[in-house]
Amino acid sequence: MPVCRRKVTVIGAGNVGATVAQRIAEAGVADVYLIDVVEGLPQGKALDLAESAPLQHHDQVIFGTNDYADTTESDVIVVTAGLARQPGMSRDDLLLKNAAIVRDVVTKAVHYSPDSILVMVTNPLDAMVHVALEASGFPRERVMGMAGVLDSARFRAFIAQDLGVSSSDVTAFVLGGHGDTMVPIPRYSTVGGIPLPELMKPERIAELVERTRTGGAEVVALLKTGSAFYAPASSVLHMVDSILNDRKRVLPCAVLLSGEYKIDGLVVGVPVVLGAAGVERIIEVALTADEQKALQTSAGSVRSLVETLRQLRA
Ligand code: TXD
């Protein structure tokens, strides 16, 4: 059988980064190069993961490093480097610190992998995609953010638990920015193909929508140190797998819009087709006036973060 080794670099060997490395290797999707600013951390986690390979029945390389030269010619670069939210801290508090980190790591990584595709994870997510676009100079097809896959997974999990059905049969449609302004659209969410509003009362749907919006904070409040990482890592795996295997899956991703959904020059979560070229297509659906308004509000909060960043850099 021909062997085709793909290479994914994961920047940041913390909770999300290390779990992404584990998920990608165990799924047999690619070799993983884990890099962090802390010496020993990526090496230690990569060694531990590599030692689990014989038991997990995969033969992917998992390599830990502090040197970007080792990441040369990566197909995909996943950026998780940064600070995680602490209890009481909003995603926006992270803005300035994480922008500096993201600018630095993206600049270094793309130097060694100029043809790669960037999958951003660091919060505040939508603003960090803007920073990555600028730092890399890549076209919008090759720079995207992970948030919608996670937000829709949360919505799906809550719907499935509530109705006592398999989450595999639940689809959920979530637009907008990551965070409090995300826009879940229940009428495009289904259970076994049946639109959700046929099966659930509007008040209950509203409760689950609210729980989805605050899903990240719910985990932060319970953990007390750090934020969610299992579901975020699974979400990244789905995106990376669709890109590297050219699956053309339709997944909600944070991408730079240029006129789609009447939004221009801002990164917002929308459904896209993910394949070997990255974001191969943006899917536009008709929205009601209320949904369009909610999406504009969501885009507005991204705009204010991006403007804050520009002012502080000027
Ligand atoms: O939906 C989403 N997009 C998210 C985003 C879901 C979950 C987590 N989300 C965000 O991802 C979170 O708010 C953080 O901004 C990132 C990473 O979260 P994680 O939980 O993995 O944080 P950790 O465990 O603190 O790990 C961060 C690592 C840590 O090992 C640091 O040493 C490293 O990032 N770090 C760096 N690595 C390389 N280079 C630099 N400059 C650097 N600075 C910090």
CSV table of C-alpha atoms and ligand atoms in Angstrom, one decimal:
chain,number,residue,atom,x,y,z
A,1,MET,CA,0.0,0.0,0.0
A,2,PRO,CA,1.4,3.5,-0.8
A,3,VAL,CA,2.2,5.5,2.3
A,4,CYS,CA,1.3,9.1,2.3
A,5,ARG,CA,2.5,10.8,5.4
A,6,ARG,CA,0.8,14.1,6.2
A,7,LYS,CA,2.2,16.6,8.7
A,8,VAL,CA,0.2,18.7,11.1
A,9,THR,CA,1.9,21.2,13.5
A,10,VAL,CA,0.1,22.0,16.7
A,11,ILE,CA,1.3,25.2,18.3
A,12,GLY,CA,0.7,25.2,22.0
A,13,ALA,CA,1.1,22.0,24.0
A,14,GLY,CA,-1.4,22.8,26.6
A,15,ASN,CA,-4.8,21.2,27.2
A,16,VAL,CA,-6.3,21.8,23.8
A,17,GLY,CA,-3.0,21.4,21.8
A,18,ALA,CA,-2.0,18.1,23.4
A,19,THR,CA,-5.5,16.7,23.1
A,20,VAL,CA,-5.6,17.7,19.4
A,21,ALA,CA,-2.3,15.9,18.9
A,22,GLN,CA,-3.7,12.8,20.6
A,23,ARG,CA,-6.9,12.9,18.5
A,24,ILE,CA,-5.1,13.4,15.2
A,25,ALA,CA,-2.6,10.7,15.8
A,26,GLU,CA,-5.1,8.2,17.1
A,27,ALA,CA,-7.4,8.8,14.2
A,28,GLY,CA,-4.4,8.0,11.9
A,29,VAL,CA,-4.9,11.3,10.1
A,30,ALA,CA,-1.4,12.7,10.2
A,31,ASP,CA,2.0,12.9,11.9
A,32,VAL,CA,1.9,15.5,14.6
A,33,TYR,CA,4.6,18.1,15.5
A,34,LEU,CA,3.8,19.7,18.9
A,35,ILE,CA,5.5,22.9,19.6
A,36,ASP,CA,5.4,25.2,22.7
A,37,VAL,CA,7.4,28.1,24.1
A,38,VAL,CA,7.9,26.1,27.4
A,39,GLU,CA,11.0,23.9,27.2
A,40,GLY,CA,10.3,20.2,27.8
A,41,LEU,CA,6.5,20.5,27.7
A,42,PRO,CA,5.9,19.5,24.1
A,43,GLN,CA,8.7,17.0,24.2
A,44,GLY,CA,7.3,15.3,27.3
A,45,LYS,CA,3.7,15.2,26.0
A,46,ALA,CA,4.9,14.0,22.6
A,47,LEU,CA,7.0,11.3,24.2
A,48,ASP,CA,4.1,10.1,26.4
A,49,LEU,CA,1.8,10.1,23.3
A,50,ALA,CA,4.3,8.3,21.2
A,51,GLU,CA,4.7,5.6,23.9
A,52,SER,CA,0.9,5.0,23.7
A,53,ALA,CA,1.0,4.4,19.9
A,54,PRO,CA,1.7,0.6,20.2
A,55,LEU,CA,-1.4,0.3,22.5
A,56,GLN,CA,-3.5,2.6,20.4
A,57,HIS,CA,-2.6,0.8,17.2
A,58,HIS,CA,-1.4,3.6,15.1
A,59,ASP,CA,2.0,4.4,13.6
A,60,GLN,CA,1.9,8.2,13.4
A,61,VAL,CA,5.0,10.2,14.4
A,62,ILE,CA,4.4,12.5,17.4
A,63,PHE,CA,7.3,14.8,17.9
A,64,GLY,CA,7.7,17.5,20.5
A,65,THR,CA,9.9,20.6,19.9
A,66,ASN,CA,10.6,24.3,20.7
A,67,ASP,CA,12.2,24.8,17.3
A,68,TYR,CA,10.0,26.0,14.3
A,69,ALA,CA,12.6,24.5,11.9
A,70,ASP,CA,11.2,21.1,12.9
A,71,THR,CA,7.7,22.1,11.6
A,72,THR,CA,9.0,22.6,8.1
A,73,GLU,CA,6.5,21.8,5.3
A,74,SER,CA,3.5,21.1,7.5
A,75,ASP,CA,0.2,20.6,5.6
A,76,VAL,CA,-1.9,22.1,8.4
A,77,ILE,CA,-0.9,24.3,11.3
A,78,VAL,CA,-3.3,24.4,14.3
A,79,VAL,CA,-2.7,27.4,16.6
A,80,THR,CA,-3.7,26.9,20.2
A,81,ALA,CA,-0.9,28.9,21.8
A,82,GLY,CA,-2.1,31.5,24.2
A,83,LEU,CA,-3.7,32.0,27.6
A,84,ALA,CA,-6.9,30.2,28.5
A,85,ARG,CA,-9.8,31.9,30.2
A,86,GLN,CA,-9.9,31.8,34.0
A,87,PRO,CA,-13.2,32.0,35.9
A,88,GLY,CA,-14.6,35.5,35.6
A,89,MET,CA,-12.4,36.4,32.7
A,90,SER,CA,-14.1,37.1,29.4
A,91,ARG,CA,-12.7,35.9,26.0
A,92,ASP,CA,-12.1,39.6,25.2
A,93,ASP,CA,-9.8,40.1,28.2
A,94,LEU,CA,-7.5,37.7,26.4
A,95,LEU,CA,-7.5,39.9,23.3
A,96,LEU,CA,-4.3,41.8,23.6
A,97,LYS,CA,-2.1,39.1,25.1
A,98,ASN,CA,-3.2,36.5,22.7
A,99,ALA,CA,-2.9,38.7,19.7
A,100,ALA,CA,0.8,39.3,20.4
A,101,ILE,CA,1.4,35.5,20.9
A,102,VAL,CA,-0.6,34.6,17.8
A,103,ARG,CA,1.2,37.2,15.6
A,104,ASP,CA,4.5,35.8,16.7
A,105,VAL,CA,3.8,32.1,16.3
A,106,VAL,CA,2.0,32.4,13.0
A,107,THR,CA,4.9,34.5,11.5
A,108,LYS,CA,7.4,31.9,12.6
A,109,ALA,CA,5.3,28.9,11.5
A,110,VAL,CA,4.4,30.1,8.0
A,111,HIS,CA,8.0,31.0,7.3
A,112,TYR,CA,8.7,27.2,7.4
A,113,SER,CA,5.4,26.1,5.9
A,114,PRO,CA,4.4,28.7,3.3
A,115,ASP,CA,1.8,26.4,1.6
A,116,SER,CA,0.0,25.3,4.8
A,117,ILE,CA,-3.5,25.8,5.9
A,118,LEU,CA,-4.0,27.5,9.3
A,119,VAL,CA,-6.7,26.4,11.7
A,120,MET,CA,-6.9,28.9,14.6
A,121,VAL,CA,-8.2,28.0,18.0
A,122,THR,CA,-6.8,30.6,20.4
A,123,ASN,CA,-9.4,33.0,21.8
A,124,PRO,CA,-10.9,35.5,21.2
A,125,LEU,CA,-11.3,33.3,18.1
A,126,ASP,CA,-12.7,35.5,15.4
A,127,ALA,CA,-10.2,38.3,16.2
A,128,MET,CA,-7.3,35.8,16.2
A,129,VAL,CA,-8.3,34.7,12.7
A,130,HIS,CA,-7.9,38.4,11.6
A,131,VAL,CA,-4.4,38.5,13.3
A,132,ALA,CA,-3.4,35.3,11.5
A,133,LEU,CA,-4.6,36.5,8.1
A,134,GLU,CA,-2.5,39.6,8.6
A,135,ALA,CA,0.6,37.9,10.0
A,136,SER,CA,0.6,35.1,7.3
A,137,GLY,CA,-0.5,37.1,4.3
A,138,PHE,CA,-2.4,33.9,3.3
A,139,PRO,CA,-5.6,34.1,1.2
A,140,ARG,CA,-8.8,33.6,3.2
A,141,GLU,CA,-9.2,30.1,1.9
A,142,ARG,CA,-6.2,29.0,4.0
A,143,VAL,CA,-7.0,30.7,7.3
A,144,MET,CA,-9.9,29.6,9.3
A,145,GLY,CA,-11.1,29.4,12.9
A,146,MET,CA,-12.6,26.6,14.9
A,147,ALA,CA,-15.6,27.6,16.9
A,148,GLY,CA,-18.8,26.7,15.0
A,149,VAL,CA,-18.0,23.0,15.0
A,150,LEU,CA,-17.7,23.1,18.8
A,151,ASP,CA,-20.7,25.3,19.3
A,152,SER,CA,-22.9,23.1,17.1
A,153,ALA,CA,-21.6,20.0,18.9
A,154,ARG,CA,-22.6,21.5,22.2
A,155,PHE,CA,-26.1,22.3,20.8
A,156,ARG,CA,-26.4,18.8,19.4
A,157,ALA,CA,-25.4,17.2,22.7
A,158,PHE,CA,-27.9,19.2,24.6
A,159,ILE,CA,-30.7,18.4,22.1
A,160,ALA,CA,-29.9,14.7,22.1
A,161,GLN,CA,-29.8,14.6,26.0
A,162,ASP,CA,-33.1,16.4,26.2
A,163,LEU,CA,-34.9,14.3,23.7
A,164,GLY,CA,-33.2,11.0,24.7
A,165,VAL,CA,-31.9,10.3,21.2
A,166,SER,CA,-28.5,9.6,19.7
A,167,SER,CA,-26.5,12.7,19.1
A,168,SER,CA,-25.5,11.2,15.8
A,169,ASP,CA,-29.0,11.8,14.4
A,170,VAL,CA,-29.0,15.5,15.5
A,171,THR,CA,-27.7,18.2,13.3
A,172,ALA,CA,-27.3,21.8,14.4
A,173,PHE,CA,-26.8,25.0,12.5
A,174,VAL,CA,-24.8,27.7,14.3
A,175,LEU,CA,-23.8,31.0,12.7
A,176,GLY,CA,-21.9,34.0,13.9
A,177,GLY,CA,-19.0,34.8,16.2
A,178,HIS,CA,-17.8,32.5,19.0
A,179,GLY,CA,-19.2,33.5,22.3
A,180,ASP,CA,-22.2,35.2,23.6
A,181,THR,CA,-23.3,36.5,20.2
A,182,MET,CA,-23.3,33.2,18.4
A,183,VAL,CA,-26.5,32.6,16.4
A,184,PRO,CA,-27.9,29.1,16.6
A,185,ILE,CA,-30.7,28.6,14.0
A,186,PRO,CA,-33.2,26.0,15.3
A,187,ARG,CA,-35.2,25.8,12.1
A,188,TYR,CA,-32.1,24.5,10.3
A,189,SER,CA,-31.3,22.1,13.1
A,190,THR,CA,-32.7,18.6,12.7
A,191,VAL,CA,-33.3,15.3,14.6
A,192,GLY,CA,-33.3,12.4,12.1
A,193,GLY,CA,-34.1,14.9,9.4
A,194,ILE,CA,-37.1,16.4,11.3
A,195,PRO,CA,-36.7,20.2,11.9
A,196,LEU,CA,-36.2,20.8,15.6
A,197,PRO,CA,-39.2,23.1,16.1
A,198,GLU,CA,-41.4,20.1,15.2
A,199,LEU,CA,-40.2,18.2,18.2
A,200,MET,CA,-39.5,20.7,20.9
A,201,LYS,CA,-41.4,23.7,22.4
A,202,PRO,CA,-40.0,27.1,21.6
A,203,GLU,CA,-39.3,27.8,25.3
A,204,ARG,CA,-37.2,24.7,25.6
A,205,ILE,CA,-35.3,25.4,22.4
A,206,ALA,CA,-34.6,28.9,23.8
A,207,GLU,CA,-33.2,27.4,27.0
A,208,LEU,CA,-30.9,25.0,25.0
A,209,VAL,CA,-29.8,27.9,22.8
A,210,GLU,CA,-28.8,29.9,25.9
A,211,ARG,CA,-27.0,26.9,27.3
A,212,THR,CA,-25.1,26.6,24.0
A,213,ARG,CA,-24.2,30.3,24.0
A,214,THR,CA,-22.7,30.0,27.5
A,215,GLY,CA,-21.4,26.4,27.0
A,216,GLY,CA,-17.8,27.5,27.3
A,217,ALA,CA,-18.4,29.4,30.5
A,218,GLU,CA,-20.3,26.5,32.0
A,219,VAL,CA,-17.2,24.3,31.7
A,220,VAL,CA,-14.8,27.0,32.9
A,221,ALA,CA,-17.0,27.5,36.1
A,222,LEU,CA,-16.8,23.8,36.8
A,223,LEU,CA,-13.2,23.3,36.1
A,224,LYS,CA,-12.1,26.4,37.9
A,225,THR,CA,-8.7,26.2,36.3
A,226,GLY,CA,-8.7,26.5,32.5
A,227,SER,CA,-11.3,25.9,29.9
A,228,ALA,CA,-12.8,23.0,27.8
A,229,PHE,CA,-10.5,20.9,25.8
A,230,TYR,CA,-12.0,17.5,24.9
A,231,ALA,CA,-14.8,18.8,22.7
A,232,PRO,CA,-12.6,21.6,21.2
A,233,ALA,CA,-10.0,19.0,20.3
A,234,SER,CA,-12.6,16.7,18.6
A,235,SER,CA,-13.8,19.7,16.7
A,236,VAL,CA,-10.3,20.5,15.4
A,237,LEU,CA,-9.9,16.9,14.4
A,238,HIS,CA,-13.1,17.0,12.2
A,239,MET,CA,-11.8,20.1,10.4
A,240,VAL,CA,-8.2,18.8,9.9
A,241,ASP,CA,-9.6,15.4,8.7
A,242,SER,CA,-11.9,17.0,6.2
A,243,ILE,CA,-9.0,19.1,4.8
A,244,LEU,CA,-6.3,16.4,4.7
A,245,ASN,CA,-8.7,13.8,3.2
A,246,ASP,CA,-10.4,16.3,1.0
A,247,ARG,CA,-13.8,15.1,2.4
A,248,LYS,CA,-15.6,18.3,1.4
A,249,ARG,CA,-17.6,18.2,4.7
A,250,VAL,CA,-19.9,21.1,5.4
A,251,LEU,CA,-18.9,22.5,8.7
A,252,PRO,CA,-19.4,25.9,10.4
A,253,CYS,CA,-16.0,27.7,10.4
A,254,ALA,CA,-14.9,31.3,11.1
A,255,VAL,CA,-13.8,32.8,7.8
A,256,LEU,CA,-13.2,36.2,6.4
A,257,LEU,CA,-16.4,37.3,4.6
A,258,SER,CA,-16.3,39.5,1.5
A,259,GLY,CA,-20.0,40.3,0.9
A,260,GLU,CA,-21.5,37.0,1.9
A,261,TYR,CA,-24.3,37.3,4.4
A,262,LYS,CA,-24.1,41.1,3.7
A,263,ILE,CA,-20.8,41.2,5.7
A,264,ASP,CA,-17.6,42.6,4.3
A,265,GLY,CA,-14.1,42.4,5.7
A,266,LEU,CA,-15.0,40.6,9.0
A,267,VAL,CA,-14.3,37.1,10.2
A,268,VAL,CA,-17.6,35.4,11.1
A,269,GLY,CA,-18.7,31.8,11.5
A,270,VAL,CA,-20.6,30.5,8.5
A,271,PRO,CA,-21.1,27.0,6.9
A,272,VAL,CA,-18.3,26.2,4.5
A,273,VAL,CA,-17.1,23.3,2.4
A,274,LEU,CA,-13.8,22.1,3.8
A,275,GLY,CA,-11.4,20.3,1.4
A,276,ALA,CA,-7.8,20.0,0.3
A,277,ALA,CA,-7.7,23.6,-0.7
A,278,GLY,CA,-9.1,24.7,2.7
A,279,VAL,CA,-12.3,26.7,2.6
A,280,GLU,CA,-13.5,25.7,-0.9
A,281,ARG,CA,-16.9,27.3,-0.8
A,282,ILE,CA,-19.0,29.4,1.6
A,283,ILE,CA,-22.6,28.3,1.7
A,284,GLU,CA,-25.1,31.1,1.9
A,285,VAL,CA,-28.6,30.4,3.2
A,286,ALA,CA,-31.6,32.6,3.4
A,287,LEU,CA,-32.1,34.2,6.8
A,288,THR,CA,-35.1,35.8,8.4
A,289,ALA,CA,-34.9,39.5,9.3
A,290,ASP,CA,-34.3,38.6,13.0
A,291,GLU,CA,-31.6,36.0,12.2
A,292,GLN,CA,-29.8,38.5,9.9
A,293,LYS,CA,-30.0,41.1,12.7
A,294,ALA,CA,-28.5,38.7,15.2
A,295,LEU,CA,-25.7,37.9,12.7
A,296,GLN,CA,-25.0,41.6,12.2
A,297,THR,CA,-24.8,42.0,16.0
A,298,SER,CA,-22.4,39.1,16.2
A,299,ALA,CA,-20.3,40.6,13.4
A,300,GLY,CA,-20.4,43.9,15.2
A,301,SER,CA,-18.8,42.5,18.3
A,302,VAL,CA,-16.0,41.0,16.1
A,303,ARG,CA,-15.6,44.5,14.5
A,304,SER,CA,-15.1,46.2,17.8
A,305,LEU,CA,-12.4,43.7,18.8
A,306,VAL,CA,-10.6,44.2,15.5
A,307,GLU,CA,-10.8,48.0,15.8
A,308,THR,CA,-9.4,47.8,19.4
A,309,LEU,CA,-6.5,45.8,18.1
A,310,ARG,CA,-5.9,48.3,15.2
A,311,GLN,CA,-6.0,51.3,17.5
A,312,LEU,CA,-3.6,49.7,20.0
A,313,ARG,CA,-1.2,48.8,17.3
A,314,ALA,CA,-1.3,52.3,15.7
B,1,TXD,O1,-13.7,27.2,20.5
B,1,TXD,C1,-12.5,27.6,20.6
B,1,TXD,N1,-11.9,28.2,19.6
B,1,TXD,C2,-11.8,27.4,21.9
B,1,TXD,C3,-10.7,28.2,22.2
B,1,TXD,C4,-12.1,26.3,22.7
B,1,TXD,C5,-11.3,26.0,23.8
B,1,TXD,C6,-10.1,26.8,24.1
B,1,TXD,N2,-10.0,28.0,23.4
B,1,TXD,C7,-8.8,28.8,23.5
B,1,TXD,O2,-7.6,28.0,23.1
B,1,TXD,C8,-8.4,29.2,24.9
B,1,TXD,O3,-9.2,30.3,25.3
B,1,TXD,C9,-6.9,29.6,24.7
B,1,TXD,O4,-6.8,30.8,24.1
B,1,TXD,C10,-6.4,28.5,23.7
B,1,TXD,C11,-5.7,27.3,24.4
B,1,TXD,O5,-6.4,26.8,25.4
B,1,TXD,P1,-5.8,25.7,26.4
B,1,TXD,O6,-6.9,25.2,27.3
B,1,TXD,O7,-5.0,24.6,25.6
B,1,TXD,O8,-4.7,26.5,27.2
B,1,TXD,P2,-3.4,26.0,27.9
B,1,TXD,O9,-3.6,24.7,28.5
B,1,TXD,O10,-3.1,27.1,28.8
B,1,TXD,O11,-2.3,25.9,26.8
B,1,TXD,C12,-1.8,27.0,26.1
B,1,TXD,C13,-0.4,26.7,25.7
B,1,TXD,C14,0.5,26.6,26.9
B,1,TXD,O12,1.2,25.3,26.9
B,1,TXD,C15,1.5,27.7,26.7
B,1,TXD,O13,2.8,27.4,27.2
B,1,TXD,C16,1.5,27.9,25.2
B,1,TXD,O14,0.1,27.8,24.9
B,1,TXD,N3,2.0,29.1,24.7
B,1,TXD,C17,2.8,29.2,23.7
B,1,TXD,N4,3.2,28.3,22.8
B,1,TXD,C18,4.1,28.7,21.8
B,1,TXD,N5,4.5,30.0,21.7
B,1,TXD,C19,4.0,31.0,22.5
B,1,TXD,N6,4.4,32.2,22.3
B,1,TXD,C20,3.2,30.6,23.6
B,1,TXD,N7,2.6,31.3,24.5
B,1,TXD,C21,1.9,30.4,25.3
